Amino acid sequence: MQPKSPRGRPSQSLFARPGWQLFAICYLVGVQSSLTTGFVNSCYSTIEKLFHFSSKFTGVIEGSFHVAIVLLVIPVSFYGRKGNKPAIMAGGAALIALGAACYSSAEFFRHRPFSVLNLTSATGALVDGNGCTETDTGEAAWPKWLFVTGMFLIGVGSTPIQTVAIAYLDQNPGPEGNTGWSLGWFHAVGLLAPACGFVLSGSFLSMPIDFSSWAMSKEDASFMGAWWMGFMLECALALLLVPILLTLPRSNKECEWDADDKEEREGGPPSPHATAAAAGGGKQAA
């Protein structure tokens, strides 16, 4: 049966159904969790070797994600209380996609292919096969800010998930009124998605980093995996989610399962809309 508004007009969105609402939000938390916990953490060692990052700067990259959440969690929670929650979540998904694209774009600004690095005992500088140090080549002088910016944008986009998305599920439990069921699926997907992210990231890291290295063996000391492919995949998945979230109703009260119908299901008096629908069905049967 197609959902209807309280005025009797059919809803224009397939995702007005509570089951689709739960699917869309679980899809959102799955993309975000697999990206921030799975893909990001499994690629740090590869990124450090490619761009000559220190572990300290890797911590700065990771910290930018949490700084963004800390700065925005209170404003988003406050203004999202009465705002258009589906639109806010769609904006978050768009920012996650933008952040993932920015993060992976650093690969396309590398000036030279990776070569085996050795640590000299005299100066402690990183030296490549041509005898050039990190400071000689200027490698990773500015692409590192793409990583920081990308993680910050991902953090901004992730903020509505832990605030607005949970509030939306709590305020719109659907026909059965079972908020616990919805929140259980929400957290279950959030816990399972990182494992999927680690598995997919491992598969991408087993591929050569670019087509020029496709014939290189994995046993080669200079083999590097295609760490950036996972981020491009997450970017595409997040972009596909944006129009889905925009079709969600602001409230389930816009659909046929409003408060009066819920009272009827719990044994109370039938709502006027339900009575009119039953009368119409009886006339058609006669």
CSV table of C-alpha atoms in Angstrom, one decimal:
chain,number,residue,atom,x,y,z
A,1,MET,CA,0.0,0.0,0.0
A,2,GLN,CA,1.5,3.4,-1.0
A,3,PRO,CA,1.9,5.8,2.0
A,4,LYS,CA,-0.5,8.7,2.1
A,5,SER,CA,-0.4,12.1,3.8
A,6,PRO,CA,-3.0,13.0,6.4
A,7,ARG,CA,-4.9,14.7,3.7
A,8,GLY,CA,-5.2,11.5,1.7
A,9,ARG,CA,-2.7,12.3,-1.0
A,10,PRO,CA,-0.1,9.6,-1.8
A,11,SER,CA,3.4,10.3,-0.7
A,12,GLN,CA,5.8,11.2,-3.6
A,13,SER,CA,8.6,9.2,-2.1
A,14,LEU,CA,9.2,5.5,-1.9
A,15,PHE,CA,11.5,6.2,1.0
A,16,ALA,CA,8.6,7.6,3.1
A,17,ARG,CA,8.2,4.1,4.3
A,18,PRO,CA,9.9,3.4,7.7
A,19,GLY,CA,11.7,0.4,6.4
A,20,TRP,CA,13.4,2.5,3.7
A,21,GLN,CA,14.1,5.2,6.2
A,22,LEU,CA,16.0,2.7,8.3
A,23,PHE,CA,17.8,1.3,5.3
A,24,ALA,CA,19.0,4.8,4.2
A,25,ILE,CA,20.3,5.8,7.6
A,26,CYS,CA,22.0,2.4,8.1
A,27,TYR,CA,23.5,2.9,4.6
A,28,LEU,CA,24.8,6.2,5.8
A,29,VAL,CA,26.4,5.0,9.0
A,30,GLY,CA,27.8,2.0,7.1
A,31,VAL,CA,29.6,4.2,4.6
A,32,GLN,CA,30.9,6.5,7.3
A,33,SER,CA,32.1,3.8,9.6
A,34,SER,CA,33.8,1.7,6.9
A,35,LEU,CA,35.6,4.8,5.7
A,36,THR,CA,36.8,6.3,9.0
A,37,THR,CA,37.6,3.1,10.8
A,38,GLY,CA,38.4,0.6,8.1
A,39,PHE,CA,39.9,2.3,5.0
A,40,VAL,CA,41.7,5.2,6.8
A,41,ASN,CA,43.4,3.1,9.5
A,42,SER,CA,44.5,0.4,7.2
A,43,CYS,CA,46.2,2.8,4.8
A,44,TYR,CA,48.2,4.9,7.1
A,45,SER,CA,51.4,2.8,6.8
A,46,THR,CA,51.2,2.9,3.0
A,47,ILE,CA,50.7,6.7,3.0
A,48,GLU,CA,53.6,7.2,5.4
A,49,LYS,CA,55.9,5.4,3.0
A,50,LEU,CA,54.6,7.1,-0.1
A,51,PHE,CA,54.6,10.6,1.1
A,52,HIS,CA,57.4,10.3,3.7
A,53,PHE,CA,55.1,11.3,6.6
A,54,SER,CA,56.2,10.9,10.2
A,55,SER,CA,53.9,9.1,12.7
A,56,LYS,CA,53.4,12.5,14.3
A,57,PHE,CA,51.9,14.0,11.2
A,58,THR,CA,49.7,10.9,10.7
A,59,GLY,CA,48.4,11.7,14.2
A,60,VAL,CA,47.6,15.3,13.0
A,61,ILE,CA,45.6,13.8,10.0
A,62,GLU,CA,43.6,11.5,12.3
A,63,GLY,CA,43.2,14.3,14.9
A,64,SER,CA,41.6,16.7,12.3
A,65,PHE,CA,38.7,14.3,12.0
A,66,HIS,CA,38.0,14.4,15.8
A,67,VAL,CA,38.5,18.2,16.0
A,68,ALA,CA,35.8,18.7,13.3
A,69,ILE,CA,33.4,16.6,15.3
A,70,VAL,CA,34.1,18.4,18.6
A,71,LEU,CA,33.7,21.8,17.0
A,72,LEU,CA,30.4,21.0,15.4
A,73,VAL,CA,28.6,18.4,17.5
A,74,ILE,CA,26.9,20.9,19.7
A,75,PRO,CA,25.8,23.4,17.0
A,76,VAL,CA,24.5,20.5,14.8
A,77,SER,CA,22.6,19.0,17.7
A,78,PHE,CA,21.1,22.3,18.6
A,79,TYR,CA,20.0,23.5,15.1
A,80,GLY,CA,19.2,20.0,13.9
A,81,ARG,CA,16.6,19.6,16.6
A,82,LYS,CA,13.9,21.4,14.7
A,83,GLY,CA,15.5,21.6,11.3
A,84,ASN,CA,15.1,19.4,8.2
A,85,LYS,CA,17.0,16.3,9.5
A,86,PRO,CA,17.0,14.4,6.1
A,87,ALA,CA,18.5,17.5,4.4
A,88,ILE,CA,21.2,17.8,7.2
A,89,MET,CA,22.1,14.1,6.8
A,90,ALA,CA,22.2,14.5,3.0
A,91,GLY,CA,24.6,17.4,3.5
A,92,GLY,CA,26.7,15.3,5.7
A,93,ALA,CA,26.9,12.5,3.1
A,94,ALA,CA,27.9,15.1,0.5
A,95,LEU,CA,30.7,16.3,2.7
A,96,ILE,CA,31.9,12.8,3.4
A,97,ALA,CA,32.1,12.2,-0.4
A,98,LEU,CA,34.0,15.5,-0.9
A,99,GLY,CA,36.4,14.6,1.9
A,100,ALA,CA,37.0,11.2,0.6
A,101,ALA,CA,37.7,12.6,-2.9
A,102,CYS,CA,40.0,15.2,-1.4
A,103,TYR,CA,41.9,12.6,0.6
A,104,SER,CA,42.5,10.3,-2.3
A,105,SER,CA,43.4,13.1,-4.7
A,106,ALA,CA,46.8,13.4,-3.0
A,107,GLU,CA,47.8,10.3,-5.0
A,108,PHE,CA,47.5,12.1,-8.2
A,109,PHE,CA,49.8,14.9,-7.1
A,110,ARG,CA,52.8,12.7,-6.3
A,111,HIS,CA,55.8,13.9,-8.4
A,112,ARG,CA,57.6,10.6,-8.7
A,113,PRO,CA,57.1,6.9,-8.4
A,114,PHE,CA,57.8,5.2,-5.1
A,115,SER,CA,61.2,3.7,-4.5
A,116,VAL,CA,62.6,1.8,-1.6
A,117,LEU,CA,63.6,4.1,1.3
A,118,ASN,CA,66.6,3.6,3.5
A,119,LEU,CA,67.4,5.3,6.7
A,120,THR,CA,71.0,6.6,6.8
A,121,SER,CA,72.9,6.1,10.0
A,122,ALA,CA,74.7,9.4,9.7
A,123,THR,CA,71.9,12.0,9.2
A,124,GLY,CA,68.8,9.9,9.8
A,125,ALA,CA,67.3,11.4,6.6
A,126,LEU,CA,65.1,9.4,4.3
A,127,VAL,CA,66.9,8.7,1.1
A,128,ASP,CA,65.5,7.2,-2.2
A,129,GLY,CA,67.3,5.1,-4.8
A,130,ASN,CA,68.7,8.2,-6.5
A,131,GLY,CA,70.3,9.5,-3.3
A,132,CYS,CA,67.9,12.3,-2.9
A,133,THR,CA,66.5,13.1,0.5
A,134,GLU,CA,63.0,14.2,1.3
A,135,THR,CA,64.1,17.8,1.7
A,136,ASP,CA,65.9,17.7,-1.7
A,137,THR,CA,62.9,16.7,-3.7
A,138,GLY,CA,60.2,18.6,-1.8
A,139,GLU,CA,58.0,15.5,-1.9
A,140,ALA,CA,54.9,15.8,0.3
A,141,ALA,CA,55.5,19.5,0.9
A,142,TRP,CA,51.9,20.4,0.1
A,143,PRO,CA,49.8,17.2,-0.7
A,144,LYS,CA,49.8,16.5,3.1
A,145,TRP,CA,47.2,19.3,3.5
A,146,LEU,CA,44.9,17.4,1.2
A,147,PHE,CA,44.9,14.6,3.8
A,148,VAL,CA,44.2,17.0,6.6
A,149,THR,CA,41.5,18.8,4.7
A,150,GLY,CA,39.9,15.6,3.6
A,151,MET,CA,39.8,14.2,7.1
A,152,PHE,CA,38.4,17.4,8.4
A,153,LEU,CA,35.6,17.4,5.8
A,154,ILE,CA,34.8,13.7,6.7
A,155,GLY,CA,34.6,14.7,10.3
A,156,VAL,CA,32.2,17.6,9.5
A,157,GLY,CA,30.0,15.2,7.4
A,158,SER,CA,30.1,12.5,10.1
A,159,THR,CA,28.7,14.8,12.9
A,160,PRO,CA,25.0,14.5,11.8
A,161,ILE,CA,25.2,10.7,12.0
A,162,GLN,CA,25.7,10.6,15.7
A,163,THR,CA,23.3,13.4,16.5
A,164,VAL,CA,20.6,14.1,13.9
A,165,ALA,CA,20.3,10.5,12.5
A,166,ILE,CA,19.7,9.0,16.0
A,167,ALA,CA,17.2,11.7,16.8
A,168,TYR,CA,15.4,11.1,13.5
A,169,LEU,CA,15.1,7.4,14.2
A,170,ASP,CA,13.9,8.1,17.7
A,171,GLN,CA,11.2,10.6,16.5
A,172,ASN,CA,10.1,8.5,13.6
A,173,PRO,CA,9.8,4.9,14.7
A,174,GLY,CA,7.4,3.9,12.0
A,175,PRO,CA,4.1,1.9,12.1
A,176,GLU,CA,5.2,-0.5,14.8
A,177,GLY,CA,6.6,2.2,17.0
A,178,ASN,CA,9.7,0.1,17.8
A,179,THR,CA,12.5,2.6,18.2
A,180,GLY,CA,14.8,0.0,19.9
A,181,TRP,CA,14.6,-2.2,16.8
A,182,SER,CA,15.8,0.8,14.6
A,183,LEU,CA,18.6,1.9,16.9
A,184,GLY,CA,19.7,-1.7,17.2
A,185,TRP,CA,20.2,-2.0,13.5
A,186,PHE,CA,21.8,1.4,13.4
A,187,HIS,CA,24.5,0.4,15.9
A,188,ALA,CA,24.9,-3.1,14.5
A,189,VAL,CA,25.7,-1.7,11.0
A,190,GLY,CA,28.1,0.8,12.7
A,191,LEU,CA,30.0,-2.0,14.3
A,192,LEU,CA,30.0,-4.4,11.3
A,193,ALA,CA,30.9,-1.8,8.6
A,194,PRO,CA,34.5,-1.2,9.8
A,195,ALA,CA,35.3,-4.9,9.4
A,196,CYS,CA,34.0,-4.7,5.8
A,197,GLY,CA,36.2,-1.7,5.3
A,198,PHE,CA,39.3,-3.5,6.5
A,199,VAL,CA,38.6,-6.4,4.2
A,200,LEU,CA,38.0,-4.2,1.1
A,201,SER,CA,41.0,-2.1,1.9
A,202,GLY,CA,43.2,-5.2,2.1
A,203,SER,CA,41.9,-6.2,-1.3
A,204,PHE,CA,42.7,-2.8,-2.8
A,205,LEU,CA,46.2,-2.8,-1.1
A,206,SER,CA,47.0,-6.1,-2.9
A,207,MET,CA,46.6,-4.3,-6.2
A,208,PRO,CA,49.4,-2.2,-7.7
A,209,ILE,CA,49.2,1.5,-6.9
A,210,ASP,CA,48.9,2.4,-10.6
A,211,PHE,CA,48.8,0.8,-14.1
A,212,SER,CA,52.5,1.4,-14.7
A,213,SER,CA,53.2,-1.0,-11.8
A,214,TRP,CA,50.7,-3.6,-12.8
A,215,ALA,CA,53.3,-6.2,-13.7
A,216,MET,CA,55.2,-5.7,-10.4
A,217,SER,CA,55.2,-8.7,-8.0
A,218,LYS,CA,53.8,-8.4,-4.5
A,219,GLU,CA,57.1,-9.8,-3.2
A,220,ASP,CA,59.0,-6.8,-4.7
A,221,ALA,CA,60.3,-4.5,-1.9
A,222,SER,CA,59.0,-1.4,-3.8
A,223,PHE,CA,55.5,-2.8,-4.3
A,224,MET,CA,52.8,-0.4,-3.0
A,225,GLY,CA,49.1,-1.1,-2.9
A,226,ALA,CA,46.3,1.0,-4.5
A,227,TRP,CA,45.3,2.7,-1.2
A,228,TRP,CA,43.3,5.4,-3.0
A,229,MET,CA,40.8,3.1,-4.7
A,230,GLY,CA,38.8,2.5,-1.5
A,231,PHE,CA,38.4,6.2,-0.9
A,232,MET,CA,37.1,6.7,-4.4
A,233,LEU,CA,34.6,3.9,-3.9
A,234,GLU,CA,33.4,5.4,-0.6
A,235,CYS,CA,33.1,8.8,-2.4
A,236,ALA,CA,30.8,7.2,-5.0
A,237,LEU,CA,28.7,5.4,-2.4
A,238,ALA,CA,28.2,8.6,-0.4
A,239,LEU,CA,27.2,10.5,-3.5
A,240,LEU,CA,24.6,7.9,-4.3
A,241,LEU,CA,23.1,8.3,-0.9
A,242,VAL,CA,22.5,12.0,-1.1
A,243,PRO,CA,19.4,11.9,-3.3
A,244,ILE,CA,18.0,9.0,-1.2
A,245,LEU,CA,18.3,11.0,2.0
A,246,LEU,CA,16.7,14.0,0.4
A,247,THR,CA,13.5,12.0,-0.4
A,248,LEU,CA,13.0,11.1,3.3
A,249,PRO,CA,10.0,12.8,4.9
A,250,ARG,CA,10.8,15.3,7.7
A,251,SER,CA,8.4,13.3,9.9
A,252,ASN,CA,6.4,10.2,9.7
A,253,LYS,CA,3.4,12.3,10.6
A,254,GLU,CA,3.3,13.2,6.9
A,255,CYS,CA,2.4,9.5,6.2
A,256,GLU,CA,-0.6,7.4,7.0
A,257,TRP,CA,0.9,6.1,10.3
A,258,ASP,CA,0.2,9.2,12.3
A,259,ALA,CA,-0.5,9.4,16.0
A,260,ASP,CA,-4.2,8.6,15.5
A,261,ASP,CA,-3.5,5.4,13.6
A,262,LYS,CA,-1.0,4.3,16.2
A,263,GLU,CA,-3.7,4.8,18.9
A,264,GLU,CA,-6.0,2.6,16.8
A,265,ARG,CA,-3.4,-0.2,16.6
A,266,GLU,CA,-2.9,0.0,20.4
A,267,GLY,CA,-6.7,-0.6,20.9
A,268,GLY,CA,-7.9,3.0,21.0
A,269,PRO,CA,-10.7,4.5,19.0
A,270,PRO,CA,-10.1,4.5,15.2
A,271,SER,CA,-8.9,7.7,13.6
A,272,PRO,CA,-11.1,9.6,11.1
A,273,HIS,CA,-8.7,8.8,8.3
A,274,ALA,CA,-8.7,5.1,9.1
A,275,THR,CA,-12.5,5.1,9.3
A,276,ALA,CA,-12.9,6.9,6.0
A,277,ALA,CA,-10.4,4.4,4.4
A,278,ALA,CA,-12.4,1.4,5.8
A,279,ALA,CA,-15.7,2.9,4.5
A,280,GLY,CA,-14.2,3.4,1.1
A,281,GLY,CA,-12.9,-0.1,1.0
A,282,GLY,CA,-16.3,-1.5,2.0
A,283,LYS,CA,-18.1,0.4,-0.8
A,284,GLN,CA,-15.6,-1.0,-3.4
A,285,ALA,CA,-16.1,-4.5,-2.1
A,286,ALA,CA,-19.9,-4.1,-2.3
